[in-house]
Structures are given as C-alpha cells and as structure tokens.
mmCIF file of C-alpha atoms in Angstrom:
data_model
loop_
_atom_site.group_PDB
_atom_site.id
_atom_site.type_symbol
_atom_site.label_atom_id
_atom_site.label_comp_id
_atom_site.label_asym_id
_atom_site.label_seq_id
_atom_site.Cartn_x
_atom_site.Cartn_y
_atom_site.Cartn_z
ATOM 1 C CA UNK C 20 23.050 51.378 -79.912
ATOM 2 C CA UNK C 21 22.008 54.378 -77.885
ATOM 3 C CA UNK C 22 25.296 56.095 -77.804
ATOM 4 C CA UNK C 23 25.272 56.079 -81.820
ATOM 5 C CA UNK C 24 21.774 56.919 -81.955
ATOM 6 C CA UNK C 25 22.365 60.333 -79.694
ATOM 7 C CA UNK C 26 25.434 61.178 -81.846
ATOM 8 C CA UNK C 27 23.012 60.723 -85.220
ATOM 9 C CA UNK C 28 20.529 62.959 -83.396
ATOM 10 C CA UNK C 29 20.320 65.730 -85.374
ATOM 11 C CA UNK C 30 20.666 63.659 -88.865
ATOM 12 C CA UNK C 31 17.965 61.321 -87.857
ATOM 13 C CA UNK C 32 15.446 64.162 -86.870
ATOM 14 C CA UNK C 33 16.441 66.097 -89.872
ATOM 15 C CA UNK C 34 15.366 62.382 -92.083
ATOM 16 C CA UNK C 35 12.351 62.388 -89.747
ATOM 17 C CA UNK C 36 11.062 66.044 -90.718
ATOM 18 C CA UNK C 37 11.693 65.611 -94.242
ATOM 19 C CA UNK C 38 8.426 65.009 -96.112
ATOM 20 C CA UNK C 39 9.855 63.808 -99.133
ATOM 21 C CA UNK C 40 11.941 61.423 -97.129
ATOM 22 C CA UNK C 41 9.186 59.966 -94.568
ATOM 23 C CA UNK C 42 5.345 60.019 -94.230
ATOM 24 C CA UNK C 43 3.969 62.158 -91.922
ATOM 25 C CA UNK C 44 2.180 58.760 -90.571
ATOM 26 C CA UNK C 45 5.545 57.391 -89.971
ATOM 27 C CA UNK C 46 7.194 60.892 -88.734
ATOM 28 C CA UNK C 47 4.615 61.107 -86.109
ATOM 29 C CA UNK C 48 5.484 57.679 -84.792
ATOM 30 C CA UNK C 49 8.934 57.356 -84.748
ATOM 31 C CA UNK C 50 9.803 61.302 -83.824
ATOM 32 C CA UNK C 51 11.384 61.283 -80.172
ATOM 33 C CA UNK C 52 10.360 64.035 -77.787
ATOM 34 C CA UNK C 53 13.262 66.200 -76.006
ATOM 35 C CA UNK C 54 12.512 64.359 -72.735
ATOM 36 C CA UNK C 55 13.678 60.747 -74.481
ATOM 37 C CA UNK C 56 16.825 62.086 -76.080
ATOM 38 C CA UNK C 57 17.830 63.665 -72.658
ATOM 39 C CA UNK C 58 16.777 60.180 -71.051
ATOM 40 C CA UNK C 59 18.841 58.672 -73.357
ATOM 41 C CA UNK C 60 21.608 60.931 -72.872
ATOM 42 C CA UNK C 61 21.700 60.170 -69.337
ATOM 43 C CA UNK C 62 21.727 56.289 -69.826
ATOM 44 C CA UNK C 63 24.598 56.249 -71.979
ATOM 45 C CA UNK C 64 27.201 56.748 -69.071
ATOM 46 C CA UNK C 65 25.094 53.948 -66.482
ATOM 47 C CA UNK C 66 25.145 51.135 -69.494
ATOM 48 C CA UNK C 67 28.904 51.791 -70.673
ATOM 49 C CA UNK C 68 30.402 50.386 -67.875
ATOM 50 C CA UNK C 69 27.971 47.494 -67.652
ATOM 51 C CA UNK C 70 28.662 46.662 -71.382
ATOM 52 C CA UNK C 71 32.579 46.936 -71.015
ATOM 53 C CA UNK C 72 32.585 44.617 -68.156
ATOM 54 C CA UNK C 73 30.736 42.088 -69.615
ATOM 55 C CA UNK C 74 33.147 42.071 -73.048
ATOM 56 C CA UNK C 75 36.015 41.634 -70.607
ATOM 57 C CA UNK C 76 34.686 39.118 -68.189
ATOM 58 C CA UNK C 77 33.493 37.103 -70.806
ATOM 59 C CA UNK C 78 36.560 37.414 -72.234
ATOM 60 C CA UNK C 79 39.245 33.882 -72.285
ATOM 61 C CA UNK C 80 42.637 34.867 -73.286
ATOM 62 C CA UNK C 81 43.333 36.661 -69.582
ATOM 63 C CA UNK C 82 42.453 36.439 -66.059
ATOM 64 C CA UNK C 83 38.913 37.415 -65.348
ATOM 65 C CA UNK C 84 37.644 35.892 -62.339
ATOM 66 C CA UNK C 85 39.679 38.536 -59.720
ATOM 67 C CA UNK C 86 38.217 41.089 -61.907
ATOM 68 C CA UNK C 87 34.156 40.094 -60.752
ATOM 69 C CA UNK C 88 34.266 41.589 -57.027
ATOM 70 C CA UNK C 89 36.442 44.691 -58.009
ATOM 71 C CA UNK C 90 34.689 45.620 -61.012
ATOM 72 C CA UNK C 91 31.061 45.336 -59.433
ATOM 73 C CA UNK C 92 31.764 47.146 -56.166
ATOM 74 C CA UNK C 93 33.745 50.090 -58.242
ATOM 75 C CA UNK C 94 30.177 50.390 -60.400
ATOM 76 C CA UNK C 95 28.172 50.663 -57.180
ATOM 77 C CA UNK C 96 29.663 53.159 -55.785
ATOM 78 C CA UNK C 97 30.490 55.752 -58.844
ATOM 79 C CA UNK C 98 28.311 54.740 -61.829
ATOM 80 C CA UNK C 99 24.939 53.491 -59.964
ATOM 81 C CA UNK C 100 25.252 56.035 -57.104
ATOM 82 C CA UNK C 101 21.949 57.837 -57.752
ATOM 83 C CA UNK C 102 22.448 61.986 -58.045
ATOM 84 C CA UNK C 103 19.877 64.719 -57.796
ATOM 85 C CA UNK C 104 20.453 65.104 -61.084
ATOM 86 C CA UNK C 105 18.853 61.750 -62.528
ATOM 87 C CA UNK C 106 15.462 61.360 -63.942
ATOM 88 C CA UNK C 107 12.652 59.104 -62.384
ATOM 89 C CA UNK C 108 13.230 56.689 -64.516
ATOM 90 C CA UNK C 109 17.428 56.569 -64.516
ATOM 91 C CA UNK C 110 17.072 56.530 -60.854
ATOM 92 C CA UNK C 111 14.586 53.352 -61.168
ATOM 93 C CA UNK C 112 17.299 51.892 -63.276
ATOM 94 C CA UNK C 113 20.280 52.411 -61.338
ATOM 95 C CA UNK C 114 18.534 51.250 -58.289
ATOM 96 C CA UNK C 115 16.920 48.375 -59.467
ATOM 97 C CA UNK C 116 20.626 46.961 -61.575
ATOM 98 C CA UNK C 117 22.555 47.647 -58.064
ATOM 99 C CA UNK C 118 19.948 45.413 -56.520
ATOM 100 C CA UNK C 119 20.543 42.715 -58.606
ATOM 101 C CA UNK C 120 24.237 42.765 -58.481
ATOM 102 C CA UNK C 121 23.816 42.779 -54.385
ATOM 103 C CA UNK C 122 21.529 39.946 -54.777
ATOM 104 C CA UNK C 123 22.878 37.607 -57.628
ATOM 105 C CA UNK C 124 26.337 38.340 -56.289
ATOM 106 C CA UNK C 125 25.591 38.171 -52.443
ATOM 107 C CA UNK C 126 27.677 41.268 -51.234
ATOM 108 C CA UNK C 127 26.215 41.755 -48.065
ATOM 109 C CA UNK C 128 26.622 37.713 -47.638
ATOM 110 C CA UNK C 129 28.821 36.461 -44.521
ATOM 111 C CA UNK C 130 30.375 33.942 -46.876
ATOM 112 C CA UNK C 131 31.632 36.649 -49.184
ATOM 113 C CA UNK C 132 35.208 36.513 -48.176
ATOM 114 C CA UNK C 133 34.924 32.495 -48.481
ATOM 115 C CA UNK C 134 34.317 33.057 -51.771
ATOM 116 C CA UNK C 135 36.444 31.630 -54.649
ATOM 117 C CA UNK C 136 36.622 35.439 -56.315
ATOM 118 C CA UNK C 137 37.329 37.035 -53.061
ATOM 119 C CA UNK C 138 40.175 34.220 -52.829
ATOM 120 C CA UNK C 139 41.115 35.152 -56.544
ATOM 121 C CA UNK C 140 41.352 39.057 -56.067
ATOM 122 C CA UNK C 141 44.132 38.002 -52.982
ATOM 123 C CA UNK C 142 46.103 36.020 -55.584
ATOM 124 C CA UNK C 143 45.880 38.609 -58.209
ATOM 125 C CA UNK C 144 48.883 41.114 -57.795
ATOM 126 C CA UNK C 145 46.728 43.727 -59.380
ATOM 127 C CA UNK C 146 43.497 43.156 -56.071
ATOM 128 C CA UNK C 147 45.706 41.721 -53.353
ATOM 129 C CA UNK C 148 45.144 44.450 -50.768
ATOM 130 C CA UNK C 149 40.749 44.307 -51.324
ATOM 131 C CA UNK C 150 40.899 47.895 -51.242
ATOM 132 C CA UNK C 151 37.136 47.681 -52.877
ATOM 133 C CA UNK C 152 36.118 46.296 -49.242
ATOM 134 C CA UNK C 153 35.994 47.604 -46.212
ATOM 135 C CA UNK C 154 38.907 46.851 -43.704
ATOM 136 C CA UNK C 155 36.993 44.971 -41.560
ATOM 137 C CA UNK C 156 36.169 42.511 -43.862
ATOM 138 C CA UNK C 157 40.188 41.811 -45.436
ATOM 139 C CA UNK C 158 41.311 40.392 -42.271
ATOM 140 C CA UNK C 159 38.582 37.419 -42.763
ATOM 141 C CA UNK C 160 39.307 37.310 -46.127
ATOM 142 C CA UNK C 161 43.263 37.016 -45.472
ATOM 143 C CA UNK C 162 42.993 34.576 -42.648
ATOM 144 C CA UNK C 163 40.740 32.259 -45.070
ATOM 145 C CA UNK C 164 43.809 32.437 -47.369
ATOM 146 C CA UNK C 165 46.011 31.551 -44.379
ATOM 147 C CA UNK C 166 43.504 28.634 -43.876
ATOM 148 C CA UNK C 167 43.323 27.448 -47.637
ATOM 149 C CA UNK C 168 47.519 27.928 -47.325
ATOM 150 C CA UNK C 169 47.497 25.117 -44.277
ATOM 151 C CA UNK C 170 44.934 22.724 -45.590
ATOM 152 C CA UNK C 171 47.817 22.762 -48.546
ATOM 153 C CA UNK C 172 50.862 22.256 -46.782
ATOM 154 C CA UNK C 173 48.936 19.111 -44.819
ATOM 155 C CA UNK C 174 49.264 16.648 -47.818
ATOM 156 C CA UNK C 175 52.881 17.912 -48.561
ATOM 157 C CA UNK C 176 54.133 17.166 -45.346
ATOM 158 C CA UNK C 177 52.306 13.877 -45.091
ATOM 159 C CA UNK C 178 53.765 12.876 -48.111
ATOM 160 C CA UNK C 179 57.483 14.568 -46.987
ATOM 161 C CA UNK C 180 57.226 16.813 -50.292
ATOM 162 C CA UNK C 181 58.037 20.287 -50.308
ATOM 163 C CA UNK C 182 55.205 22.951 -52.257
ATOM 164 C CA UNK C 183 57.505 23.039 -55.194
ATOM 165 C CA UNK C 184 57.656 20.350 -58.016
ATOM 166 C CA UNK C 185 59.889 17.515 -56.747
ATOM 167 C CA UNK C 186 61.842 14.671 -58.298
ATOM 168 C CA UNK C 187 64.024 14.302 -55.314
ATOM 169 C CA UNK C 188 64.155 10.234 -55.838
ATOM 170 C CA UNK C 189 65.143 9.935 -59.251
ATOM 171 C CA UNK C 190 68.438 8.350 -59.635
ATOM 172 C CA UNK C 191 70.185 11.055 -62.112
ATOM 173 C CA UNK C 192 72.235 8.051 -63.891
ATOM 174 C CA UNK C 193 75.561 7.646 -61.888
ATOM 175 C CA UNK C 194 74.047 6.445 -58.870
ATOM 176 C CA UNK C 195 73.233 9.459 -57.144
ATOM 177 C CA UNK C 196 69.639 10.721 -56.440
ATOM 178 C CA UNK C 197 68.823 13.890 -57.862
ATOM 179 C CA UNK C 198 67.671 15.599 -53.834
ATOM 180 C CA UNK C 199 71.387 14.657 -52.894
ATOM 181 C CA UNK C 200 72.889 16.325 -56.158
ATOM 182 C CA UNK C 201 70.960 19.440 -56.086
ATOM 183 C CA UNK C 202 71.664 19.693 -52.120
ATOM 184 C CA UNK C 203 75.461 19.561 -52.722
ATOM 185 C CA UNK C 204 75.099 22.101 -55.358
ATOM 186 C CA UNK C 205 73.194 24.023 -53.503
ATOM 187 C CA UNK C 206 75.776 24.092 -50.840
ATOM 188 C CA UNK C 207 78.404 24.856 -53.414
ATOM 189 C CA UNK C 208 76.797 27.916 -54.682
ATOM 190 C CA UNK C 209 75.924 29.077 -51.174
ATOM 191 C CA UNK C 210 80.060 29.162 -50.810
ATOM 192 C CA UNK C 211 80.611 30.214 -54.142
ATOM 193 C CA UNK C 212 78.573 33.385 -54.214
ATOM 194 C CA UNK C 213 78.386 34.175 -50.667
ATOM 195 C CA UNK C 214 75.627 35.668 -48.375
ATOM 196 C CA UNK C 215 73.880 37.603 -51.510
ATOM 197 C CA UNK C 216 73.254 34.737 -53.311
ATOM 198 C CA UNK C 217 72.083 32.929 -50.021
ATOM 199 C CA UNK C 218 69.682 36.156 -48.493
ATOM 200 C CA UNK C 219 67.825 35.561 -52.377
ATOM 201 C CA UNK C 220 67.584 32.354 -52.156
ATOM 202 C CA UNK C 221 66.143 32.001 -48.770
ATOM 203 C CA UNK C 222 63.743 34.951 -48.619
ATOM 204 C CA UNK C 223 61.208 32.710 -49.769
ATOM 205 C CA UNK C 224 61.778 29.806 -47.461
ATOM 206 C CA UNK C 225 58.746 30.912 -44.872
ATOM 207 C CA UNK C 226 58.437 28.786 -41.990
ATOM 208 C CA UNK C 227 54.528 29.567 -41.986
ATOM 209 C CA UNK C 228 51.863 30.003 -44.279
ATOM 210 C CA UNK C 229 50.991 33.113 -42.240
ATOM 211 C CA UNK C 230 54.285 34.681 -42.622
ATOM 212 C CA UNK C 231 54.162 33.972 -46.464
ATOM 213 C CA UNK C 232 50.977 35.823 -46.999
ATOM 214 C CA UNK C 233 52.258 38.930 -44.962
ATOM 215 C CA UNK C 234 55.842 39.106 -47.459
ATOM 216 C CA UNK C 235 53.162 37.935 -50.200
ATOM 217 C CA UNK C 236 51.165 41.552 -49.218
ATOM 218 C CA UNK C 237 54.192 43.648 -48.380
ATOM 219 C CA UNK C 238 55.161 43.309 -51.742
ATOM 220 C CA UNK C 239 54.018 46.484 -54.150
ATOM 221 C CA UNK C 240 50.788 46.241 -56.286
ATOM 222 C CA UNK C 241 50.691 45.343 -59.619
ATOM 223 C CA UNK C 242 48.701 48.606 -61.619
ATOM 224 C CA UNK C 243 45.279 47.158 -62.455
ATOM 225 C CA UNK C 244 45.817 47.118 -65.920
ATOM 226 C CA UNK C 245 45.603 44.136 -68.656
ATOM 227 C CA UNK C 246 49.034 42.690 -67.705
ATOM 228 C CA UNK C 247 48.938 39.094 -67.290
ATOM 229 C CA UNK C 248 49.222 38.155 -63.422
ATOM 230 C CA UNK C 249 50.701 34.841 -64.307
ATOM 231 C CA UNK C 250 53.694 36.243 -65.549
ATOM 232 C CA UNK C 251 54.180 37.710 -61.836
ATOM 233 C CA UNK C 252 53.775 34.542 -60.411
ATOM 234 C CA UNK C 253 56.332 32.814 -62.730
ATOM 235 C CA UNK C 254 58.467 35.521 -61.563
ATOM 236 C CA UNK C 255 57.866 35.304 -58.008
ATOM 237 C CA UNK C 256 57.201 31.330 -57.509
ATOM 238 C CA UNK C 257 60.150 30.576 -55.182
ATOM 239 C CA UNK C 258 59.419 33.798 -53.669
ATOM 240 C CA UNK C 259 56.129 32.675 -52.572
ATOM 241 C CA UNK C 260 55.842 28.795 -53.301
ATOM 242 C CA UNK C 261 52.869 28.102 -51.520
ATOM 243 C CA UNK C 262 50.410 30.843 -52.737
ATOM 244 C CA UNK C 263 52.142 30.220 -56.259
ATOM 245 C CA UNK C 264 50.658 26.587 -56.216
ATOM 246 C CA UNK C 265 47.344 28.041 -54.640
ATOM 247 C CA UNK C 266 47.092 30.538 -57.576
ATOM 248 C CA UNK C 267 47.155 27.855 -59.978
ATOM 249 C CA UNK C 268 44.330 26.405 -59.185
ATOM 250 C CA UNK C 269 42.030 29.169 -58.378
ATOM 251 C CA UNK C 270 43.479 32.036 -61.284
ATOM 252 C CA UNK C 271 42.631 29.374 -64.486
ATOM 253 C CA UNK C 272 38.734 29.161 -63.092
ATOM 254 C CA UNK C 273 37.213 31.129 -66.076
ATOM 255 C CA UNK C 274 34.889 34.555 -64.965
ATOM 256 C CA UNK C 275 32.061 33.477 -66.538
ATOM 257 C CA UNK C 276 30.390 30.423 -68.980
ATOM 258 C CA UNK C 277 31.206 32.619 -72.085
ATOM 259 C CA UNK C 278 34.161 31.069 -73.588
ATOM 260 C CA UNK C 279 33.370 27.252 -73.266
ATOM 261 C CA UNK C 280 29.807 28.412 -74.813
ATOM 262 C CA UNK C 281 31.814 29.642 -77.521
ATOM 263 C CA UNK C 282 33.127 25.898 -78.378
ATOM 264 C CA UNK C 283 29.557 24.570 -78.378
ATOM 265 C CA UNK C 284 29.047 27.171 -80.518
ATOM 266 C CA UNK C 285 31.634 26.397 -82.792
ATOM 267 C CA UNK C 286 31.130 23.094 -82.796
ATOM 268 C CA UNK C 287 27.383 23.339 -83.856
ATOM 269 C CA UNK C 288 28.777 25.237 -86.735
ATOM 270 C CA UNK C 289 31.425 22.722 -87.821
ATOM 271 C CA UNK C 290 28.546 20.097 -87.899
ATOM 272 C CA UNK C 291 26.097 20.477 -89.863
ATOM 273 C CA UNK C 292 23.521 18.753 -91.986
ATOM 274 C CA UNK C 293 26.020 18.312 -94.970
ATOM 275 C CA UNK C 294 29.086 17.649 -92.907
ATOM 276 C CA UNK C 295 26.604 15.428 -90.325
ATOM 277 C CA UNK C 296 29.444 12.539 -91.562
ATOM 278 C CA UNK C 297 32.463 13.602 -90.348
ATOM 279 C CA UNK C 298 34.190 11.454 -87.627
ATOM 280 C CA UNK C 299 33.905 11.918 -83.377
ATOM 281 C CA UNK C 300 37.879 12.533 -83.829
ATOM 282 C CA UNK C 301 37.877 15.133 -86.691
ATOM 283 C CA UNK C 302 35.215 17.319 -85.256
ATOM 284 C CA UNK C 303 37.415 17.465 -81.961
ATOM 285 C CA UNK C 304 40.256 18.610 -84.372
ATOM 286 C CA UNK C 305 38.916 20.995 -86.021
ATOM 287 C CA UNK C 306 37.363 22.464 -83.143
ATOM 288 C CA UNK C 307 40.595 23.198 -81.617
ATOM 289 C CA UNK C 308 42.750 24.187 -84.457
ATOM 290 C CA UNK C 309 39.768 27.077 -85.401
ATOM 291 C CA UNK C 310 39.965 27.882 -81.178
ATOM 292 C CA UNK C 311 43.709 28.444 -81.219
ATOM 293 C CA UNK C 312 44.215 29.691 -84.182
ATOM 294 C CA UNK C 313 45.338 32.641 -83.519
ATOM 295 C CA UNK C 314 47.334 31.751 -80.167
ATOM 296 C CA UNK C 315 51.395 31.996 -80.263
ATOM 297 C CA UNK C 316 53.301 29.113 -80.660
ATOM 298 C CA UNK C 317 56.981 28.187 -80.425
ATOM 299 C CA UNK C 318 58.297 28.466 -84.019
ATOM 300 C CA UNK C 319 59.904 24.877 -85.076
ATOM 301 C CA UNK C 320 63.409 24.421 -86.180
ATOM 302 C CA UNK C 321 64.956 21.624 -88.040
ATOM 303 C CA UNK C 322 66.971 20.683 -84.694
ATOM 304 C CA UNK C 323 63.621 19.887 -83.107
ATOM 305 C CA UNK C 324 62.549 17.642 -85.978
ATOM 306 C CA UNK C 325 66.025 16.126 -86.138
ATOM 307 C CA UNK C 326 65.438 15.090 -82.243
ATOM 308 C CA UNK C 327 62.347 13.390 -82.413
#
C-alpha cells in the first residue's frame, strides 16, 4: 500500500491541490507533509522483506519450515540493521520488529539448535552448512542431528530392519524369500559390472550415523532458490538412508498455520446457510477436490482402467 502510494505521489498531491477536485476542508486534512513521504520512503525497503517472507512461509505447495531461521537472521542483520541515515521513528521500528523476532523466535535461546527448524535447515540441501549462525553454534546443532540419527537406528536394529523400506520376508511365489533373491542378485551384479558398480553402491552403506552426516555435509549446496529439496532426497536416498528417513518426517511439518487455515476457510465457504444440508461425506469431498485442484496428476490411460 505504501510503495504504490509513493509511486502515485505526485498524481495524488496534484488531486489534492486541485480545488475543483477536493475541498480545501478535505485538502488540508489529507495533504502529507515532505517529512511523511520521506518517512514513507524509507519504510518501503524495512516492510518488503517482511511482507515477502510471510507470502512464502505461509505458502503450502513447497518446503517452508528450513526457510524460518535463515530468512529471519538474514533480515536482522541487513534490512533491520539501524543506519545513521534512519529517522527517529524508522529506527523505533526496526528496533522494536528485531526485538520481537529475537523474542517470539528465541534466538539467543540455548535450545535453539534443538529446535525442529534448526533440525530442518540441516536436512534442507539449500541450509545444511547454518552459515546464518555462528560456528560455534553448528557443531551443537550437527551433533543433535547425530543424536536424532542414533535414537533412529535403535528401533531398526531392535527390530533387525535396515533404514530403508524392507520386505525381506515375503515369499516372492516360488518359494524363495524376497531378502535371499535380492542378495543373490545383488551378488550377481556386483560380478557382472565390477568394482564401479560396487564403489556406487556402497558409498552409502555408513557404518555410523556420524560418518553419514559428515558425507551428508561434504556434499555441495543446493543454491537457495525455489527448487524442491525433496527431489534431492529422492535422488540421494541410498546415498544417505538414514537422514533420508529423518527428512521425511521433519521437511512435511508446514512453516506456519496458514495453509490448514485455508481449509477451514474453505470449508466455511462450502457450507453455508442454503447448502447447511449437504452430507458430513460431501463437504469432505468437495473440500479436497477445490484444494487440489490445480495439483498435477498422472494422466489415465485405458491400460490402467483395463487393470482394475
């Protein structure tokens, strides 16, 4: 609103000084001195930022939670720095916003790197290396993930599974179990394709967790763009098998409340006093077809129908 305001300047001060357009009475009150329009001027750079970060943490069709920590940090130290240049009362306002953010967001807590975010930005390809923190503080950050990484292999080898999906039990039909057949065939490709195929296939077999997180932050950065991080990790799950499972489970927890307010939303709009009526069952459906509407879906071929 401000930034189209200050590019309307001159055409709303030329509306303003028009008699014929606007009463004197009303010209008097609504006239802005120089020393708003250069406040305003200055305020359009500090709330940019803030506004673009809340359109794309609040946003639901991408990652957003490893973008809370990076984002905030970046916006203390470049756009709510305070210069000589500021007025009183953009000072006041830059001070007062980085407060808050310190405050709601506990930066100077000793539980940051604990954090589920913190945890995020380490399994986001794009954060991984918490260059938005100081040094200090990565190494308690990365042996948390180490720690999370241990707590997740004790269930697996309690339960003699390995951190990848198994089915190593199921009889495959001719009497065989499916762990033996993919063993032997693992053994024939192994001889078949020789030590190429076998350095791939074991640089992700990591005897520790530690070890995996090291290879897992050797590895070059993603650019911290829009690109999808989950489409690394589905290229890089046997690479790193344990952190792949970990990312699951900490990369789908949604940045903020926005989107599932969205549903209520929606929902709230699909009943309503004439459609009060409609059944528990078609509200849910229509609810989701209008939330995925526009999401990309496999096209369907007669061969498909034909099968089931």
């Amino acid at each position: 609103m401000l930034q189209w305001l200050f590019e309307q300047r001159i055409a709303v001060q030329s509306v303003l000084s028009d008699e014929t357009v606007t009463k004197p009475a009303v010209q008097k009150s609504l006239a802005m001195r120089a020393s708003q329009w250069e406040l305003v001027e200055q305020l359009i750079p500090v709330l940019q930022p803030l506004a673009k970060a809340t359109e794309i943490m609040c946003g639901e069709l991408h990652v957003g939670l490893s973008f809370i920590y990076p984002v905030i940090f970046n916006m203390i130290n470049t756009t709510l720095r305070v210069q000589a240049s500021d007025l009183a009362a953009v000072r006041t306002f830059k001070m007062t916003v980085r407060e808050q953010l310190e405050k709601r967001f506990k930066l100077e807590s000793d539980d940051l790197m604990e954090s589920i975010p913190i945890v995020a930005c380490m399994l986001d390809a794009r954060f991984k290396h918490l260059q938005f923190i100081p040094e200090s503080k990565r190494e308690a950050a990365q042996s948390h993930l180490n720690a999370l990484l241990e707590e997740e292999a004790e269930p697996l080898a309690a339960t003699g599974e390995g951190p990848g999906v198994q089915s190593e039990d199921v009889d495959d039909g001719e009497g065989e179990p499916v762990k033996w057949k993919k063993a032997r065939l693992e053994q024939d490709f192994e001889q078949l394709f020789g030590p190429h195929y076998q350095s791939g296939r074991r640089a992700g077999n990591y005897s520790t967790a530690d070890e995996e997180v090291r290879n897992y932050l050797q590895t070059p950065q993603m650019q911290p763009t829009m690109q999808n991080p989950l489409q690394w990790w589905a290229q890089n799950v046997d690479r790193f098998p344990r952190l792949a499972k970990l990312c699951k489970r900490y990369l789908a927890v949604p940045a903020t409340s926005t989107p599932s307010e969205r549903i209520f939303s929606l929902a709230g709009n699909t009943i309503t006093r004439q459609r009060a009526g409609l059944h528990p069952a078609h509200v849910n459906a229509l609810v989701f077809l209008h939330a995925n509407q526009d999401r990309k879906t496999k096209p369907v071929i007669e061969q498909d129908c034909d099968d089931d």
